[in-house]
Amino acid sequence: MSENVRVRFAPSPTGPLHIGGVRTALFNYLFAKKHNGTFVLRIEDTDQTRYVANAEQYIIDSLDWCNIPFDEGPGKNEKFGPYRQSERKELYKQYADELIEKGWAYYAFDTAEELDAHRKDHEEKGKTFIYNWHNREKLQNSLGLSTEEIQSKINAGEKYVVRFKTPQDETLIMHDEIRGTIKIDTNTLDDKVLFKSDGMPTYHLANIVDDHLMKISHVIRGEEWLPSMPLHVLLYKAFGWDAPKFAHLPLILKPVGKGKLSKRDGDKLGFPVFPLEYTNDETGDVSRGYKEDGYFADAFINMLALLGWNPGTEQEIFTLEELIQAFDLTRVSKSGAKFSPDKTNWFNQQYLQQKSDAELTKLYLPILREKGISIDENFVEKVVSLIKERAVFVADFWELSNFFFENPSEYDEKAAKKQWKEGTSDLMKELVEVISKIDDFNIENAQTEIKGWITAKEIGFGKVMQPLRLSLVGKLAGPDLFEIMTMIGKETTVKRIENAISNLF
Ligand code: GLU
């Protein structure tokens, strides 16, 4: 790509960033990095009624956690700043004026009540009211007025908005990098408001002006913005600017495959839809986050990258660097991508297995400390090596390994009934003797002595090993018993068997 790639992620700070938004940021980031371009963060906060104070920080923290930092944005390399639209508001009016001057826009004085009345009237006739070529001449706007008339209305303090004058009877031919050619009849479009009566631009005007001023080369955003594309393309035409390339990403669908995954689905469907935990300052409601739920950022990102994009091979596990190399807009699909919480867990499990025992130990130690267990790091690392293959999260470690640190406090009832039969206690007493006699209690010696004794007695291994497991672990689970015994030591092993004998008979 010869041109200078500059892309932007342009969220509106209206609440926490949904995973769909994170995916949009990620695809922009991957595309920018692949082409040695620039990834811009722009905060689109022109709609003051939906503004949420902690949302911007949340967005920045989320990108940080995901390890996809922006190159330019609020407080960072402000080459084309400011990057908050509320701080650029003085700038937009001149562009609205320019369009009016060129005949691409007009003042509209219709009040909210008047427009409501039109809407109702249309509804009653089974129609939909659209402010466009069809009726604009009959509405309260500047199209039929002289410059003086317009000025005197404005001077008299009449409230107005600026509307785009959509061209009539044209077929607009547009190109989307993912969807190909899109044609639209301009007569189906409405004359969207570009500038509001409160002196603020609407999303459409601010978005186009800023993309132009910030020299954005590619607009990569969610499918929900596809209906705005015709207006945006027309705005570029009206200003006489080169339009950026557009790419509209497919929706992320609910796990059932139908319907867009919404912000509310997290609580309903039992998995997080936000990268980080989020507290709603107004209601105090807390929404779960992937980070706090124990997901690794790299696993989360890997999962997101494959939602709507595929590398064209069977490869599923990608480092961020590999994703950058492999990413290509032409391999982004047009159809919605089904979100799968199970697949997300699978990714986490894969990443957990890839992490070194030392790294995982660092993550496990604070959990142990919280439980009041302070123990040699090497011991914990050995434990981690024995149990990690069964874990999806670091938080699973305790359930999988508590018996390395404390005696079982109870015994699985069903297992006890099945494994602790008549004669088991006597067998276990004999086993205690066998174990007590082993001087150097290492795996090899323990195996030789215990297995030798079982063989000599001519009984099945399960008759001894299952009750032994129950004694040491409390249930029929866990890694190799000889590993467990030698790690907890001879004394503890004997004590646990004796405990079991006195509890299970
Ligand atoms: N502010 C819009 C949003 O919240 C940006 C859409 C776009 O990228 O053009 O998603």
Short mmCIF file of C-alpha atoms and ligand atoms in Angstrom, two decimals, residues 8-14 24 42-44 85 203 207 211 219-222 224-225 232, ligand 1:
data_model
loop_
_atom_site.label_atom_id
_atom_site.label_comp_id
_atom_site.label_asym_id
_atom_site.label_seq_id
_atom_site.Cartn_x
_atom_site.Cartn_y
_atom_site.Cartn_z
CA ARG A 8 -8.97 5.77 13.59
CA PHE A 9 -11.06 4.25 16.30
CA ALA A 10 -13.77 6.79 17.06
CA PRO A 11 -15.90 5.65 19.98
CA SER A 12 -18.57 7.79 21.61
CA PRO A 13 -18.01 7.85 25.36
CA THR A 14 -21.50 6.73 26.27
CA THR A 24 -13.27 -2.62 15.75
CA ARG A 42 -10.72 10.07 18.53
CA ILE A 43 -13.37 10.63 21.16
CA GLU A 44 -16.71 11.47 19.53
CA GLN A 85 -14.70 16.49 19.37
CA TYR A 203 -22.02 12.83 14.33
CA ASN A 207 -17.00 12.60 11.71
CA ASP A 211 -11.56 12.20 9.20
CA VAL A 219 -12.55 4.08 7.79
CA ILE A 220 -12.89 0.66 9.41
CA ARG A 221 -15.99 0.48 11.57
CA GLY A 222 -18.97 -1.66 12.52
CA GLU A 224 -24.20 -0.51 12.05
CA TRP A 225 -22.64 2.50 10.29
CA HIS A 232 -20.69 10.31 4.19
N1 GLU B 1 -18.75 7.60 17.10
C1 GLU B 1 -19.12 6.47 16.30
C2 GLU B 1 -19.25 5.28 17.22
O1 GLU B 1 -19.51 5.48 18.35
C3 GLU B 1 -18.06 6.25 15.25
C4 GLU B 1 -18.51 5.58 14.01
C5 GLU B 1 -17.41 5.63 12.97
O2 GLU B 1 -16.39 4.98 13.20
O3 GLU B 1 -17.58 6.36 12.00
O4 GLU B 1 -19.11 4.14 16.88
#
